[in-house]
Coordinates of C-alpha atoms and ligand atoms in Angstrom, one line a residue:
M1 CA 60.2 -35.8 -18.3
N2 CA 61.1 -39.1 -20.0
D3 CA 59.6 -39.8 -23.4
Y4 CA 58.1 -36.3 -23.8
L5 CA 59.5 -36.1 -27.3
T6 CA 57.9 -39.4 -28.4
N7 CA 55.5 -37.7 -30.7
Q8 CA 58.0 -35.2 -32.0
K9 CA 58.4 -35.4 -35.8
S10 CA 61.9 -36.5 -36.7
E11 CA 62.1 -34.5 -39.9
T12 CA 65.1 -32.1 -39.8
V13 CA 65.6 -29.0 -42.0
K14 CA 69.0 -28.8 -43.8
R15 CA 71.0 -25.7 -43.1
F16 CA 68.8 -24.7 -40.1
V17 CA 70.9 -24.0 -37.0
V18 CA 69.5 -23.1 -33.5
F19 CA 71.1 -21.7 -30.4
E20 CA 69.5 -22.5 -27.0
G21 CA 70.4 -21.8 -23.4
G22 CA 69.2 -20.2 -20.2
D23 CA 68.9 -16.4 -19.9
G24 CA 72.4 -14.9 -19.7
S25 CA 74.0 -17.8 -21.5
G26 CA 75.1 -15.5 -24.4
T27 CA 73.1 -16.9 -27.4
S28 CA 72.4 -13.4 -28.7
T29 CA 76.1 -12.4 -28.4
Q30 CA 77.2 -15.4 -30.5
I31 CA 74.5 -14.9 -33.1
E32 CA 75.5 -11.2 -33.4
L33 CA 79.0 -12.4 -34.3
L34 CA 77.7 -14.4 -37.2
R35 CA 75.8 -11.5 -38.7
G36 CA 77.0 -10.5 -42.1
K37 CA 78.7 -13.8 -43.0
P38 CA 77.9 -14.6 -46.7
H39 CA 74.8 -16.8 -47.1
V40 CA 74.0 -16.7 -43.4
W41 CA 70.7 -15.3 -42.2
T42 CA 70.5 -14.6 -38.5
T43 CA 67.1 -14.5 -36.8
R44 CA 65.4 -14.9 -33.4
E45 CA 62.4 -16.0 -31.5
P46 CA 60.3 -14.3 -30.3
T47 CA 60.5 -12.6 -33.8
D48 CA 60.1 -9.0 -34.6
S49 CA 56.5 -9.6 -35.9
L50 CA 53.4 -8.1 -34.2
I51 CA 53.0 -11.4 -32.4
G52 CA 56.6 -11.3 -31.3
C53 CA 56.2 -7.8 -30.0
L54 CA 53.2 -8.8 -28.0
I55 CA 55.2 -11.7 -26.5
R56 CA 58.1 -9.4 -25.6
S57 CA 55.7 -7.0 -23.9
A58 CA 54.5 -9.9 -21.8
L59 CA 58.1 -10.9 -21.1
R60 CA 58.9 -7.4 -19.8
G61 CA 55.8 -7.6 -17.5
E62 CA 54.0 -4.7 -19.3
I63 CA 50.9 -6.9 -19.9
T64 CA 49.8 -10.0 -18.1
L65 CA 48.8 -13.1 -20.1
H66 CA 47.6 -16.5 -18.9
P67 CA 50.7 -18.8 -19.2
E68 CA 48.8 -21.0 -21.8
T69 CA 48.0 -17.9 -23.9
L70 CA 51.6 -17.1 -23.9
T71 CA 52.5 -20.7 -24.9
R72 CA 50.1 -20.5 -27.8
L73 CA 51.5 -17.1 -28.9
F74 CA 55.0 -18.5 -29.0
S75 CA 53.9 -21.3 -31.4
A76 CA 51.9 -18.9 -33.6
D77 CA 54.9 -16.6 -33.8
R78 CA 57.0 -19.7 -34.7
N79 CA 54.6 -20.8 -37.4
E80 CA 55.0 -17.5 -39.2
H81 CA 58.8 -17.5 -38.6
L82 CA 59.0 -20.9 -40.3
F83 CA 56.4 -21.0 -43.0
A84 CA 55.8 -17.3 -44.1
K85 CA 57.2 -16.2 -47.4
G86 CA 60.9 -15.4 -46.9
G87 CA 60.8 -17.3 -43.6
V88 CA 63.1 -20.0 -42.3
I89 CA 62.0 -22.8 -44.6
D90 CA 62.1 -20.6 -47.7
R91 CA 65.6 -19.3 -46.9
C92 CA 67.0 -22.8 -46.2
N93 CA 65.6 -24.1 -49.4
Q94 CA 67.3 -21.2 -51.3
G95 CA 70.6 -22.4 -49.9
D96 CA 71.1 -19.9 -47.0
L97 CA 72.2 -21.1 -43.6
V98 CA 69.6 -19.9 -41.1
V99 CA 70.7 -19.3 -37.6
S100 CA 68.0 -18.8 -35.0
D101 CA 68.3 -17.4 -31.5
R102 CA 65.9 -19.9 -29.8
Y103 CA 63.3 -22.3 -31.2
T104 CA 60.9 -25.0 -30.0
L105 CA 63.2 -26.2 -27.3
S106 CA 62.7 -22.8 -25.5
S107 CA 59.0 -23.5 -25.4
L108 CA 59.4 -27.0 -24.1
V109 CA 61.8 -25.8 -21.4
Y110 CA 60.3 -22.4 -20.3
Q111 CA 56.6 -23.0 -20.9
G112 CA 56.9 -26.6 -19.8
V113 CA 57.6 -25.3 -16.3
L114 CA 54.1 -23.9 -15.9
C115 CA 52.0 -25.5 -18.7
G116 CA 53.0 -29.2 -18.5
D117 CA 52.2 -31.0 -21.8
L118 CA 50.8 -28.1 -23.7
P119 CA 54.0 -26.8 -25.3
F120 CA 54.9 -30.4 -26.3
K121 CA 51.5 -30.8 -28.1
L122 CA 51.8 -27.4 -29.8
N123 CA 55.4 -27.9 -31.0
E124 CA 55.6 -31.6 -32.0
D125 CA 54.8 -30.9 -35.7
F126 CA 57.5 -28.3 -36.2
P127 CA 60.5 -29.8 -37.9
L128 CA 63.9 -30.0 -36.1
P129 CA 67.0 -28.1 -37.0
E130 CA 70.0 -29.8 -38.5
L131 CA 72.4 -28.4 -35.8
L132 CA 71.9 -27.2 -32.2
F133 CA 74.3 -25.2 -30.1
F134 CA 73.4 -25.6 -26.4
L135 CA 75.1 -22.9 -24.3
D136 CA 75.2 -24.4 -20.9
I137 CA 75.8 -22.2 -17.9
D138 CA 75.6 -22.3 -14.1
P139 CA 72.5 -20.2 -13.3
Q140 CA 74.4 -18.4 -10.6
I141 CA 76.9 -17.1 -13.1
A142 CA 74.1 -16.3 -15.6
M143 CA 72.2 -14.3 -13.0
R144 CA 75.3 -12.2 -12.2
R145 CA 75.4 -11.3 -15.9
I146 CA 71.7 -10.5 -16.0
E147 CA 71.8 -8.4 -12.9
N148 CA 73.8 -5.8 -14.8
R149 CA 71.0 -5.3 -17.3
S150 CA 68.3 -2.6 -17.0
D151 CA 65.5 -4.4 -18.8
R152 CA 64.8 -7.5 -16.7
E153 CA 62.2 -10.1 -17.8
I154 CA 59.7 -12.3 -16.0
Y155 CA 61.8 -15.5 -16.2
E156 CA 65.0 -13.9 -15.0
Y157 CA 65.3 -15.1 -11.4
L158 CA 67.6 -17.8 -10.0
E159 CA 65.0 -20.4 -9.0
F160 CA 63.4 -20.4 -12.5
Q161 CA 66.7 -20.5 -14.3
E162 CA 67.7 -23.5 -12.2
L163 CA 64.6 -25.3 -13.5
V164 CA 65.4 -24.1 -17.0
R165 CA 68.9 -25.7 -16.9
E166 CA 67.5 -29.0 -15.5
R167 CA 64.9 -29.2 -18.3
Y168 CA 67.5 -28.4 -21.0
K169 CA 69.7 -31.1 -19.7
S170 CA 67.0 -33.7 -19.9
L171 CA 65.6 -32.6 -23.3
V172 CA 68.8 -31.8 -25.3
P173 CA 69.9 -35.6 -25.4
Q174 CA 66.4 -36.4 -26.7
W175 CA 66.8 -34.1 -29.6
Q176 CA 70.1 -35.8 -30.3
Q177 CA 68.4 -39.1 -30.4
K178 CA 65.9 -37.7 -33.0
G179 CA 68.8 -36.9 -35.3
V180 CA 69.9 -33.4 -34.5
R181 CA 73.6 -32.7 -34.3
V182 CA 74.2 -31.3 -30.9
I183 CA 77.1 -29.2 -29.7
V184 CA 77.2 -28.5 -26.0
I185 CA 79.3 -25.5 -25.1
D186 CA 80.4 -24.4 -21.6
A187 CA 79.0 -20.9 -21.8
S188 CA 81.2 -19.6 -18.9
E189 CA 84.1 -19.7 -21.3
P190 CA 85.3 -16.4 -22.9
I191 CA 83.2 -15.1 -25.8
E192 CA 86.1 -15.4 -28.3
A193 CA 86.7 -19.1 -27.4
I194 CA 83.0 -19.9 -27.9
A195 CA 82.9 -18.0 -31.1
R196 CA 85.8 -20.0 -32.5
K197 CA 84.0 -23.3 -31.8
V198 CA 80.8 -22.0 -33.3
A199 CA 82.6 -20.7 -36.5
Q200 CA 84.3 -24.1 -37.1
E201 CA 80.9 -25.8 -37.1
I202 CA 79.2 -23.1 -39.1
D203 CA 82.0 -23.0 -41.7
A204 CA 81.8 -26.8 -42.1
L205 CA 78.1 -26.6 -42.8
R206 CA 78.5 -23.8 -45.3
K207 CA 81.0 -25.9 -47.3
E208 CA 78.6 -28.9 -47.5
Ligands
LIG301 P1 66.2 -13.7 -25.0 O1 66.4 -14.7 -26.1 O2 67.2 -13.7 -23.9 O3 66.2 -12.3 -25.7 P2 66.3 -10.9 -25.1 O4 67.7 -10.5 -25.3 O5 65.3 -10.1 -25.9 O6 66.0 -11.0 -23.6 O7 64.8 -13.7 -24.4 C1 63.7 -14.3 -24.9 C2 63.0 -14.9 -23.7 O8 61.9 -15.6 -24.2 C3 63.9 -15.9 -22.9 O9 63.6 -15.7 -21.5 C4 63.3 -17.2 -23.3 C5 61.8 -16.9 -23.6 N1 61.2 -17.8 -24.6 C6 60.3 -18.7 -24.1 O10 59.9 -18.7 -22.9 N2 59.7 -19.6 -25.0 C7 60.0 -19.6 -26.3 O11 59.4 -20.4 -27.0 C8 61.0 -18.7 -26.8 C9 61.3 -18.7 -28.2 C10 61.6 -17.8 -25.9

């Protein structure tokens, strides 16, 4: 997967923070803990828009979409998330810290497994965040967490999550080379310990 990010634009958006990691890595839990902090807007992809709802329905296996259709839907959803009025860019420009549960890296990692170059082409023009938290976890531990959930999704099985981890590990350093500040966190640590590390970074950004 070398040089896949060659065409990726290097522009980063100030005050834009992204959490990434395999399923069960706890990105949503950490983002939930940041909700309500002054001048912090928490958000997620897929979004709660109509496109996002369609995607979630496919992720739950209620409808079947061709993998390339799903890849295109993820980037359409992202385009609205970023550029719509009141979206990520607007909020960052107004001085808010925007914290998103997943972004382009999720498409490169997850859709990259089945769709090769397509997600790279569709996502290379989106700007990069200023800060990335990568919650890294052994897929076996993550699967034990997921197995307790009632609403399982199409990507939530061990073999796929092993590929996901491998792809994150190869792509995260490439984002770093493009100028993103990257914090790698051992996601098997207790929630509170991770939350402390996250809060330190977030508070430092809010003071800038
Ligand atoms: P997740 O973030 O775990 O939320 P939930 O709590 O609703 O399950 O699930 C979103 C899933 O979508 C996750 O498996 C990763 C996947 N995904 C992609 O495959 N590509 C993308 O571009 C994005 C944003 C998410």
